[in-house]
PDB file with one MODEL, atoms N, CA, C and O in Angstrom:
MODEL        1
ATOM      1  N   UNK A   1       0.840  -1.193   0.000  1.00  0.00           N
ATOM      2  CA  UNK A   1       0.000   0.000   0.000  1.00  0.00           C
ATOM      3  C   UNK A   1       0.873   1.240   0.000  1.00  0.00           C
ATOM      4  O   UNK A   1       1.499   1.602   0.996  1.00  0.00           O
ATOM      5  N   UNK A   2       0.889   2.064  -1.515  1.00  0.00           N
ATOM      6  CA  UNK A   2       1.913   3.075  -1.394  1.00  0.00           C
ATOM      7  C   UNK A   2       0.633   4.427  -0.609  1.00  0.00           C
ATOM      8  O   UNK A   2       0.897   5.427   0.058  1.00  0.00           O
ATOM      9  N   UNK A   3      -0.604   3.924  -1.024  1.00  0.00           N
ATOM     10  CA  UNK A   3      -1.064   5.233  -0.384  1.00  0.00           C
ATOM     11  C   UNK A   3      -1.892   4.971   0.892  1.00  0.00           C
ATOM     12  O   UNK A   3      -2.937   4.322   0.903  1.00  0.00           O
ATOM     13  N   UNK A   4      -1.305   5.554   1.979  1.00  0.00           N
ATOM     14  CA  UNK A   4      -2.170   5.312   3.151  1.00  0.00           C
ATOM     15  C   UNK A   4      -3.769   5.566   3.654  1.00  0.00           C
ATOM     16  O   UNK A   4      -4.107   5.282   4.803  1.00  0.00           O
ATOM     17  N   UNK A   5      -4.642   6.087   2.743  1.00  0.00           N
ATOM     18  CA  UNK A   5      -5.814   7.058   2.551  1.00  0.00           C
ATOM     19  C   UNK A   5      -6.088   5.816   2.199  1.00  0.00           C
ATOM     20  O   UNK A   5      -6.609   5.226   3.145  1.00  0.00           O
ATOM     21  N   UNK A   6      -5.968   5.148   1.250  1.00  0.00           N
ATOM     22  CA  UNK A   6      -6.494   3.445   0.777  1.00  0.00           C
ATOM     23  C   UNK A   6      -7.084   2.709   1.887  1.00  0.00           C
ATOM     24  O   UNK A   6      -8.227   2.559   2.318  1.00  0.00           O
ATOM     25  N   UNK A   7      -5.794   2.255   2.242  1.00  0.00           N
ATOM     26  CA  UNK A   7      -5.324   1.391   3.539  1.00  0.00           C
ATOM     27  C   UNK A   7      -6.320   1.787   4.705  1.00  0.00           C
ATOM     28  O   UNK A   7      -6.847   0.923   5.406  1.00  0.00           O
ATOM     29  N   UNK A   8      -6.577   3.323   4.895  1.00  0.00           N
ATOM     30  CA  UNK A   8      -7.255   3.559   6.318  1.00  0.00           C
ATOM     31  C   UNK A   8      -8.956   3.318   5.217  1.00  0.00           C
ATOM     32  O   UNK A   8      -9.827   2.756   5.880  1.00  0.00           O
ATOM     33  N   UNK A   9      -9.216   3.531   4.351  1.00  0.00           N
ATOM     34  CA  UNK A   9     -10.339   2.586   3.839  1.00  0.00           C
ATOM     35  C   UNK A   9     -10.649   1.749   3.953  1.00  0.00           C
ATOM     36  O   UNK A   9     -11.779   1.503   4.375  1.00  0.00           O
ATOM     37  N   UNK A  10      -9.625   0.721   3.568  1.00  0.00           N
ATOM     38  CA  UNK A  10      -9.954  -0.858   3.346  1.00  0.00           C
ATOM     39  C   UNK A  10     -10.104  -0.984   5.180  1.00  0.00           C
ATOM     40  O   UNK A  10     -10.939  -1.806   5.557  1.00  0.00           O
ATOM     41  N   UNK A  11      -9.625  -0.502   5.863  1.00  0.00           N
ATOM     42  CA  UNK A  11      -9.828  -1.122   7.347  1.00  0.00           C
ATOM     43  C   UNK A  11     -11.136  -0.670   7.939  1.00  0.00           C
ATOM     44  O   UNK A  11     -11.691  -1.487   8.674  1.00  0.00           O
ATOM     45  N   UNK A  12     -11.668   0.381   7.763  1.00  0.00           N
ATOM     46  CA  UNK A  12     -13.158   0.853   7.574  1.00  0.00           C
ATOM     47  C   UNK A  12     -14.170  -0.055   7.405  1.00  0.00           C
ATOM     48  O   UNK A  12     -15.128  -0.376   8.108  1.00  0.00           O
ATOM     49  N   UNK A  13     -13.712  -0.454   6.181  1.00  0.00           N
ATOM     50  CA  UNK A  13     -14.747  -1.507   5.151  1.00  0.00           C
ATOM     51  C   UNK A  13     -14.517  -3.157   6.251  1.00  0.00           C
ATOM     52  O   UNK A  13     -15.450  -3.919   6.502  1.00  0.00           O
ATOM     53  N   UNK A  14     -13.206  -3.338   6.689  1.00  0.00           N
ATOM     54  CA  UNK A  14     -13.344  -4.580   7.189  1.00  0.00           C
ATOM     55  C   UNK A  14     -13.414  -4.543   8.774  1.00  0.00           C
ATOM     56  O   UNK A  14     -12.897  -5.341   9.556  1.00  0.00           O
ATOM     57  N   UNK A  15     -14.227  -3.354   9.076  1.00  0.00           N
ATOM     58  CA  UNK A  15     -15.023  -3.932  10.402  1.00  0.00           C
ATOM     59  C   UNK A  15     -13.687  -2.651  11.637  1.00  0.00           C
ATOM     60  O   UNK A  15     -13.933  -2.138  12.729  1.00  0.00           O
ATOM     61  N   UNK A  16     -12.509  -2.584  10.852  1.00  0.00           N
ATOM     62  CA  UNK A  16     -11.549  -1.730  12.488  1.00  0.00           C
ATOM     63  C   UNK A  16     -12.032  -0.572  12.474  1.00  0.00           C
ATOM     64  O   UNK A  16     -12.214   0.239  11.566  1.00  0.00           O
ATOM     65  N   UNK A  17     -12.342  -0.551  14.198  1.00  0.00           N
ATOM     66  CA  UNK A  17     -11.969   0.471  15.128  1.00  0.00           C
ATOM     67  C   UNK A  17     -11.686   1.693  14.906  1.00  0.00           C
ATOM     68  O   UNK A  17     -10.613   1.803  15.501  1.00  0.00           O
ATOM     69  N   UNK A  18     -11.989   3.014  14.309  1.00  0.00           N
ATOM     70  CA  UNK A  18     -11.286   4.023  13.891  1.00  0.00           C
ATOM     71  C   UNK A  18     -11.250   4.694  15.591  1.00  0.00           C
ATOM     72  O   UNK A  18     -12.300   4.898  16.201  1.00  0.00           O
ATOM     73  N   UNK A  19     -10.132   4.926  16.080  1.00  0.00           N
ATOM     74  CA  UNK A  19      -9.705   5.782  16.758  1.00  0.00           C
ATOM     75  C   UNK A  19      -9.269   7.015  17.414  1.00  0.00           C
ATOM     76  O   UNK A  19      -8.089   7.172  17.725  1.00  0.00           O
ATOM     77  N   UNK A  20     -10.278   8.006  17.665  1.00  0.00           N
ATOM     78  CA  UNK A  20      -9.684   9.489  16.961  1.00  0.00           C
ATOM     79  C   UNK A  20      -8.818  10.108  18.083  1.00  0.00           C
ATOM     80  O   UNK A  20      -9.046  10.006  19.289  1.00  0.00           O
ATOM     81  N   UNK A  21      -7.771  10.775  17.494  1.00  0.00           N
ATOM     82  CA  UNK A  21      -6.683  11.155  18.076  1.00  0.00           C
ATOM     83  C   UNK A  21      -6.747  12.863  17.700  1.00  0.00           C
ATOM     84  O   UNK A  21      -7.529  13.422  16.931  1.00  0.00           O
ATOM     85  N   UNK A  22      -5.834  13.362  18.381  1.00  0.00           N
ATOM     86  CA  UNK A  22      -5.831  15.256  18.277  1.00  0.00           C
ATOM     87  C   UNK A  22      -4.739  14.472  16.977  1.00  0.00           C
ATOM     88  O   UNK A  22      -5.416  14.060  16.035  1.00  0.00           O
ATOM     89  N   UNK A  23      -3.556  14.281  16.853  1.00  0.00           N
ATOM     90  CA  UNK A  23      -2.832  14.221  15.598  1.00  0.00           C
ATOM     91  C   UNK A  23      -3.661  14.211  14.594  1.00  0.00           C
ATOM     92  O   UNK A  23      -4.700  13.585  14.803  1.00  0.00           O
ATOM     93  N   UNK A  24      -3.510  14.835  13.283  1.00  0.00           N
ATOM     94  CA  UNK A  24      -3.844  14.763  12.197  1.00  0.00           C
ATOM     95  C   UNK A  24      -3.413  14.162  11.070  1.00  0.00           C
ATOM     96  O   UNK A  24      -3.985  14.071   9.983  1.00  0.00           O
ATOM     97  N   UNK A  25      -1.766  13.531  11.606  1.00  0.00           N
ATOM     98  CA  UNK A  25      -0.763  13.222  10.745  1.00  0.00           C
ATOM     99  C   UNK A  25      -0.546  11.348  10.750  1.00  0.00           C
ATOM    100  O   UNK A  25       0.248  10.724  10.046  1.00  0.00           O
ATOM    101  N   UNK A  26      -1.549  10.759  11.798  1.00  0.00           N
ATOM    102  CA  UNK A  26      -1.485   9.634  12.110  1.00  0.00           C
ATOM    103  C   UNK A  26      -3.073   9.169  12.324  1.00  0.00           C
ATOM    104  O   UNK A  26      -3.693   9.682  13.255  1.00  0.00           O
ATOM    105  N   UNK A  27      -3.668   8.285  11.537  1.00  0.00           N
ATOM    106  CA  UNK A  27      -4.673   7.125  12.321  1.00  0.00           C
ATOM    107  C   UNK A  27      -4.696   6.111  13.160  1.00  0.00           C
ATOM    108  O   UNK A  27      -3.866   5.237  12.911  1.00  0.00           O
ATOM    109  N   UNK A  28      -5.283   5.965  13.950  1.00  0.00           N
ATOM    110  CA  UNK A  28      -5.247   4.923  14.999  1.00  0.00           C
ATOM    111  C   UNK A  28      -6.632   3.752  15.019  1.00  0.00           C
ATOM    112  O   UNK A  28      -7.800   3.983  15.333  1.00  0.00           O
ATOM    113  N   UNK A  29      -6.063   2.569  14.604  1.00  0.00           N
ATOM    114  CA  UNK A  29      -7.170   1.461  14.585  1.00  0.00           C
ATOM    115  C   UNK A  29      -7.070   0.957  15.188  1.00  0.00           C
ATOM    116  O   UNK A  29      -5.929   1.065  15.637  1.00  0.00           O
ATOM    117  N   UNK A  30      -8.124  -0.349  16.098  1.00  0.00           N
ATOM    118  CA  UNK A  30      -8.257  -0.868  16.328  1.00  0.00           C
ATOM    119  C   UNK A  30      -9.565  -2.376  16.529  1.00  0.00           C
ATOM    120  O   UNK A  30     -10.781  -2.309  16.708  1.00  0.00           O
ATOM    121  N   UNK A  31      -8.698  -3.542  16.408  1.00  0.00           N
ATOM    122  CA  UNK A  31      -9.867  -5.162  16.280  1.00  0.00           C
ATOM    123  C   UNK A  31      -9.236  -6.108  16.893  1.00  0.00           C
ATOM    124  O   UNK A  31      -8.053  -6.290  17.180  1.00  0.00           O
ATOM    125  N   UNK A  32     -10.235  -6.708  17.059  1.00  0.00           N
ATOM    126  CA  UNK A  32      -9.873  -7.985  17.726  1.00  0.00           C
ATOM    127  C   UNK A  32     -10.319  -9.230  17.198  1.00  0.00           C
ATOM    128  O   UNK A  32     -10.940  -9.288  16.136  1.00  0.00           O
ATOM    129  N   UNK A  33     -10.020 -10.281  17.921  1.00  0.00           N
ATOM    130  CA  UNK A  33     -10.100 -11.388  17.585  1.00  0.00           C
ATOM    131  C   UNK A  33     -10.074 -12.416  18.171  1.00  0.00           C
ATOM    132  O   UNK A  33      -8.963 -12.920  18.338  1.00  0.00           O
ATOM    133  N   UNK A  34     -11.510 -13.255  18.811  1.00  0.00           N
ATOM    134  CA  UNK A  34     -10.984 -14.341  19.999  1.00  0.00           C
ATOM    135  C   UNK A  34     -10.275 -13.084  21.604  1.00  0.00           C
ATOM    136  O   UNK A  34     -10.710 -12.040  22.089  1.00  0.00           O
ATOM    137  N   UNK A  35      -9.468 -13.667  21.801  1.00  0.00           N
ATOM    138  CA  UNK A  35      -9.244 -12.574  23.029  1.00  0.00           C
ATOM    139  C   UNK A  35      -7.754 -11.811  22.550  1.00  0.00           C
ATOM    140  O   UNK A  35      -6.824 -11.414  23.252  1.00  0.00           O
ATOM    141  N   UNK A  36      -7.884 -11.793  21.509  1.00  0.00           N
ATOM    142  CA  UNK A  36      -5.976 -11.136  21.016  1.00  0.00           C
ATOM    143  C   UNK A  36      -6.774  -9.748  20.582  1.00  0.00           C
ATOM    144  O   UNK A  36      -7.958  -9.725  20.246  1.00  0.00           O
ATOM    145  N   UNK A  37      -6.030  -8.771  20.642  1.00  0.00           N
ATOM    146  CA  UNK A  37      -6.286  -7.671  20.231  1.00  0.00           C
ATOM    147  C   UNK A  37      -5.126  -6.687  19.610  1.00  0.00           C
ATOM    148  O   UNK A  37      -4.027  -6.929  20.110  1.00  0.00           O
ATOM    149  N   UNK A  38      -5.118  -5.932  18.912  1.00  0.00           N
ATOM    150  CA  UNK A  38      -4.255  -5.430  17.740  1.00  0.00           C
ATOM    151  C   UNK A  38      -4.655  -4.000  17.663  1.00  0.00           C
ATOM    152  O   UNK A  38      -5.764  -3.712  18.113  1.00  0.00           O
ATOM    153  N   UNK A  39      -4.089  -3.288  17.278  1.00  0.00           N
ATOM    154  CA  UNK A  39      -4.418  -1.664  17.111  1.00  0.00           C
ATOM    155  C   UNK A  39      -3.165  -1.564  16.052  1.00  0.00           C
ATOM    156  O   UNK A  39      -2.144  -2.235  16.200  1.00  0.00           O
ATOM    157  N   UNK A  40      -3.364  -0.651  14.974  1.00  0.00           N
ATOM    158  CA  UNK A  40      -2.525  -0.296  13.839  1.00  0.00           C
ATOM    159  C   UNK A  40      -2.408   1.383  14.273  1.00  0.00           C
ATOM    160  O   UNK A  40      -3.320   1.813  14.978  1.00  0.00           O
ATOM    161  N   UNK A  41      -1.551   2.123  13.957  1.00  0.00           N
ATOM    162  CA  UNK A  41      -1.268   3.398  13.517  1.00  0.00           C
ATOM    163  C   UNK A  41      -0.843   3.813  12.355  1.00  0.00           C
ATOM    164  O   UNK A  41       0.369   3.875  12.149  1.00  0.00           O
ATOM    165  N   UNK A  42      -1.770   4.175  11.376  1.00  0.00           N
ATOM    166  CA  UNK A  42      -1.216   4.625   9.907  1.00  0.00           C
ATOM    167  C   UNK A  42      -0.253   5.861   9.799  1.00  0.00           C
ATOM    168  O   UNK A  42      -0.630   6.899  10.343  1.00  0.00           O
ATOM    169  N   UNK A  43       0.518   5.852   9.384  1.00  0.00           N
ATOM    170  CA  UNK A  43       0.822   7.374   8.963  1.00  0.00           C
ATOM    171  C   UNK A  43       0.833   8.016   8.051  1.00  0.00           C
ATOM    172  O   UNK A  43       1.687   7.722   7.214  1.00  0.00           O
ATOM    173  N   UNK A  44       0.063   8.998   7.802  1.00  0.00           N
ATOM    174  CA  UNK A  44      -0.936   9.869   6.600  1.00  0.00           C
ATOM    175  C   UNK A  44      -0.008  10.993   6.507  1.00  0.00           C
ATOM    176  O   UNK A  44      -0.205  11.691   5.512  1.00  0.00           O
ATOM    177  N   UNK A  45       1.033  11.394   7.336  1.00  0.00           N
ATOM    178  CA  UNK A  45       2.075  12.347   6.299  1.00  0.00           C
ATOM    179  C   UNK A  45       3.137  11.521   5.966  1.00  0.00           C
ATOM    180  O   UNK A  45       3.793  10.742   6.658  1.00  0.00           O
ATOM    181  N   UNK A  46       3.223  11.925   4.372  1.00  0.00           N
ATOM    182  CA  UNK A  46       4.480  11.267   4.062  1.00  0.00           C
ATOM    183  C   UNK A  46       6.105  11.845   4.526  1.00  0.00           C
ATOM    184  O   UNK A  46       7.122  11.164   4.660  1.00  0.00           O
ATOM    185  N   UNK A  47       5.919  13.475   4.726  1.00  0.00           N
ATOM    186  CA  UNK A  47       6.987  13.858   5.309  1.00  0.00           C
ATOM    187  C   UNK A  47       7.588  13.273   7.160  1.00  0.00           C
ATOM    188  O   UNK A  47       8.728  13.480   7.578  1.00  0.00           O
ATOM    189  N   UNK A  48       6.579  12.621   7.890  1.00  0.00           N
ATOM    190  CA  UNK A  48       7.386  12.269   8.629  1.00  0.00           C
ATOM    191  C   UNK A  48       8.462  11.175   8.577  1.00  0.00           C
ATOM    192  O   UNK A  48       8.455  10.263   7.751  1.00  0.00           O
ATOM    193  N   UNK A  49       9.272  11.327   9.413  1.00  0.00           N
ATOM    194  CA  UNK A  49      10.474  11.132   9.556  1.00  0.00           C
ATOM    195  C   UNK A  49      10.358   9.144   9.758  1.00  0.00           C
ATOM    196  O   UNK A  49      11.370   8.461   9.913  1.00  0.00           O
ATOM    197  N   UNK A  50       9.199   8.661   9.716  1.00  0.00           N
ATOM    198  CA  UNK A  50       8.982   6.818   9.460  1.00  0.00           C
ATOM    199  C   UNK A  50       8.408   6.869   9.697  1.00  0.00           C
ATOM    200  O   UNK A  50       7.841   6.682  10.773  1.00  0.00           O
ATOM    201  N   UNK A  51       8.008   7.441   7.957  1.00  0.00           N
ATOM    202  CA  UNK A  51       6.401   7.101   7.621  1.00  0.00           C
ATOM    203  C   UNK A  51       6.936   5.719   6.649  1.00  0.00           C
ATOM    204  O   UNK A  51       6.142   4.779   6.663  1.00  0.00           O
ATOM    205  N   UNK A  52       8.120   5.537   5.871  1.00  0.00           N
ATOM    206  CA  UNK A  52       7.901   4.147   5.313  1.00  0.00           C
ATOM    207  C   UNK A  52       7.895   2.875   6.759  1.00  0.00           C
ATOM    208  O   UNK A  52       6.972   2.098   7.007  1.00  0.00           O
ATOM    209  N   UNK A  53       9.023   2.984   7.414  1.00  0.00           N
ATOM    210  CA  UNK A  53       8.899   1.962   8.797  1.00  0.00           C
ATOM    211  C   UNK A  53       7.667   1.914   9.080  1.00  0.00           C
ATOM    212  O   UNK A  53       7.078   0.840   8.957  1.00  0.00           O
ATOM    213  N   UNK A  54       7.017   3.022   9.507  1.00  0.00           N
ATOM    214  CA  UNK A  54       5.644   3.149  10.331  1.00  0.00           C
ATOM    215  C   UNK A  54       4.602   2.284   9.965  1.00  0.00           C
ATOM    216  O   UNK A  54       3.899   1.522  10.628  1.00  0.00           O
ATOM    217  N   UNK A  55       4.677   2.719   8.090  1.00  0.00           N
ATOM    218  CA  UNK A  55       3.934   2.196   7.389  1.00  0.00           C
ATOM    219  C   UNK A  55       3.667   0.440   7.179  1.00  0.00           C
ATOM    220  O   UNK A  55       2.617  -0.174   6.991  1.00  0.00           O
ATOM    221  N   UNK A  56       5.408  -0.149   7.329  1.00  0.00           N
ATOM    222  CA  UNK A  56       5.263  -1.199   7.075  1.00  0.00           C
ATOM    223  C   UNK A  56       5.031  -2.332   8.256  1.00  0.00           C
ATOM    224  O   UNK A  56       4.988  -3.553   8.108  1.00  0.00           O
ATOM    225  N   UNK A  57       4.877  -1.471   9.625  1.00  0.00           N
ATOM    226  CA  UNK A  57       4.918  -1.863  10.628  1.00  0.00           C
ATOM    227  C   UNK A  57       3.455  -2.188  11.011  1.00  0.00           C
ATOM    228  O   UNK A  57       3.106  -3.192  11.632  1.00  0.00           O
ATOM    229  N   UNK A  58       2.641  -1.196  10.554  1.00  0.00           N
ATOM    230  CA  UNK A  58       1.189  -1.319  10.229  1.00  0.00           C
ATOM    231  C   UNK A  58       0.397  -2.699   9.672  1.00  0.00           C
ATOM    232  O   UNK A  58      -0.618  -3.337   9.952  1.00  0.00           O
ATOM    233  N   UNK A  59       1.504  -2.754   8.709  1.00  0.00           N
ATOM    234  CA  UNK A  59       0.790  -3.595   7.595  1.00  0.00           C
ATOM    235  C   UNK A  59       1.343  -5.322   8.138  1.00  0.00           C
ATOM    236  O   UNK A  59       1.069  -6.498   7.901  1.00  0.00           O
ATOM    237  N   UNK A  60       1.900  -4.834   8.650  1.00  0.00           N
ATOM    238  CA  UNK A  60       2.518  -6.647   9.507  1.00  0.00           C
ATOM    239  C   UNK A  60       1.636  -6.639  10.629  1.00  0.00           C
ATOM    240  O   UNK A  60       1.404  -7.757  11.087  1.00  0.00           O
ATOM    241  N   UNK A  61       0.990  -5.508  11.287  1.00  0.00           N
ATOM    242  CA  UNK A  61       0.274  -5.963  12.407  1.00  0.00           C
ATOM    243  C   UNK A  61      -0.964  -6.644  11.931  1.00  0.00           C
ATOM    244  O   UNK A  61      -1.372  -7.704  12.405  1.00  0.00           O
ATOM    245  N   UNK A  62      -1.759  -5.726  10.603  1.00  0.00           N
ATOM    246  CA  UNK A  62      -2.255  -6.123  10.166  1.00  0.00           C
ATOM    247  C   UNK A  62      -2.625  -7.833   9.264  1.00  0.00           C
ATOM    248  O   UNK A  62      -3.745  -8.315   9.097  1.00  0.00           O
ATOM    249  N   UNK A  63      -1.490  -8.344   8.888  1.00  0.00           N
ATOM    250  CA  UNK A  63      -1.287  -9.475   8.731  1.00  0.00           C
ATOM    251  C   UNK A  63      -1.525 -10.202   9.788  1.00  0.00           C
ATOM    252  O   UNK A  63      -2.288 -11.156   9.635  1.00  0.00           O
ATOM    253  N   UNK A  64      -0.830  -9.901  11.393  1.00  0.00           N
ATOM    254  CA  UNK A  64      -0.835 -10.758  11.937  1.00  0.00           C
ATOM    255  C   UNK A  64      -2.399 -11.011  12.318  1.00  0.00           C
ATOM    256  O   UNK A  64      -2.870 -12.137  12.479  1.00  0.00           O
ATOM    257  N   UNK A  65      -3.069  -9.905  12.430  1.00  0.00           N
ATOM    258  CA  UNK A  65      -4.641 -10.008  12.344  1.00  0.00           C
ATOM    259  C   UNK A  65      -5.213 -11.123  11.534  1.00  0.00           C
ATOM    260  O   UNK A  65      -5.903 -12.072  11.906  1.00  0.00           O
ATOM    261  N   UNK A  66      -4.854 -10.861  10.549  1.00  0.00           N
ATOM    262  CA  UNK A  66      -5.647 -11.772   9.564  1.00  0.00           C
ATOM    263  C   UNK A  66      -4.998 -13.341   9.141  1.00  0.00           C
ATOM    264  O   UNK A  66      -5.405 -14.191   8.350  1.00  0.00           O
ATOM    265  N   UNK A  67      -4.269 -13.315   9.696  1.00  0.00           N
ATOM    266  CA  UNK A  67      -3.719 -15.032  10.256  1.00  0.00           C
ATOM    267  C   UNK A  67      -4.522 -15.448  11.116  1.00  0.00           C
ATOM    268  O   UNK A  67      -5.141 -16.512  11.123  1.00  0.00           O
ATOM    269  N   UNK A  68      -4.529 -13.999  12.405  1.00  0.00           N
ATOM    270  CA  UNK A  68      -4.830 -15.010  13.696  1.00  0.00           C
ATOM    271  C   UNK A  68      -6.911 -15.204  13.559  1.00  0.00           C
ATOM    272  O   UNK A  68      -7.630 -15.882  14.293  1.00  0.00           O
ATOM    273  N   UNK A  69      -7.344 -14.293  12.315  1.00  0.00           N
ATOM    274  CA  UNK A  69      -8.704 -14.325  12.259  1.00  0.00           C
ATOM    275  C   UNK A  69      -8.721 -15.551  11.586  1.00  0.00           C
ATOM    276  O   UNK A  69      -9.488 -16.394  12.052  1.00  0.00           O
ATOM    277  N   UNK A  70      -7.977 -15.894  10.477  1.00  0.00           N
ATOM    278  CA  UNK A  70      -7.826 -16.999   9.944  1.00  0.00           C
ATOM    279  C   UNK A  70      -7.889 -18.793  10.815  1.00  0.00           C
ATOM    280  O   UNK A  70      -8.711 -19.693  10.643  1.00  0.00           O
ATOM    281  N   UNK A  71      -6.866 -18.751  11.581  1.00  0.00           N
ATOM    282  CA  UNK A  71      -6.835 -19.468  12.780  1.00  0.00           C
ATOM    283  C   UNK A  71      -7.858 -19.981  14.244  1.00  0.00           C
ATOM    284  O   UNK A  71      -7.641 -20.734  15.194  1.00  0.00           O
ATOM    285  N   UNK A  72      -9.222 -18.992  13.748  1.00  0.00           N
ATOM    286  CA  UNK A  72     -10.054 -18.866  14.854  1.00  0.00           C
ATOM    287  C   UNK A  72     -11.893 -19.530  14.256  1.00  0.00           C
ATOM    288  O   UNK A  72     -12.997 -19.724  14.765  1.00  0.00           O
ATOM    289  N   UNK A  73     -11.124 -19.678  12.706  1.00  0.00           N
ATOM    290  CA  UNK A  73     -12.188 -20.507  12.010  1.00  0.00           C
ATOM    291  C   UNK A  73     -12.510 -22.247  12.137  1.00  0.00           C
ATOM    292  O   UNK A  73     -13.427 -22.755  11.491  1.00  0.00           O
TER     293      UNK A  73
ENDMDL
END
């Protein structure tokens, strides 16, 4: 996901948590699953300083979500 505006969509659409924070420069999600629980932070400026890390750090939590939703079938 090069654009994060997507990404905080698609998590909308699949049921997470939108979180509202005073930052403007970051989203905060959160879902669960069984008793595990997960929260993502997007980062929606590209000028900060890890927004690619941030970004990809997101997207692995997110995975691990959808393993462990996977796993609970």
């Amino acid at each position: 996901y090069e654009n994060p505006e997507i990404l905080v969509e698609k998590l909308k659409a699949d049921g997470w948590k939108h979180i509202h924070r005073k930052r403007t420069d970051i989203a905060v999600f959160q879902n669960k699953t069984g008793n595990k629980f997960f929260q993502v932070t997007i980062p929606l400026d590209r000028n900060l300083g890890d927004f690619e890390e941030a970004l990809e750090i997101a997207l692995q939590e997110i995975e691990s979500f959808e393993k462990e939703k996977e796993n609970k079938k």
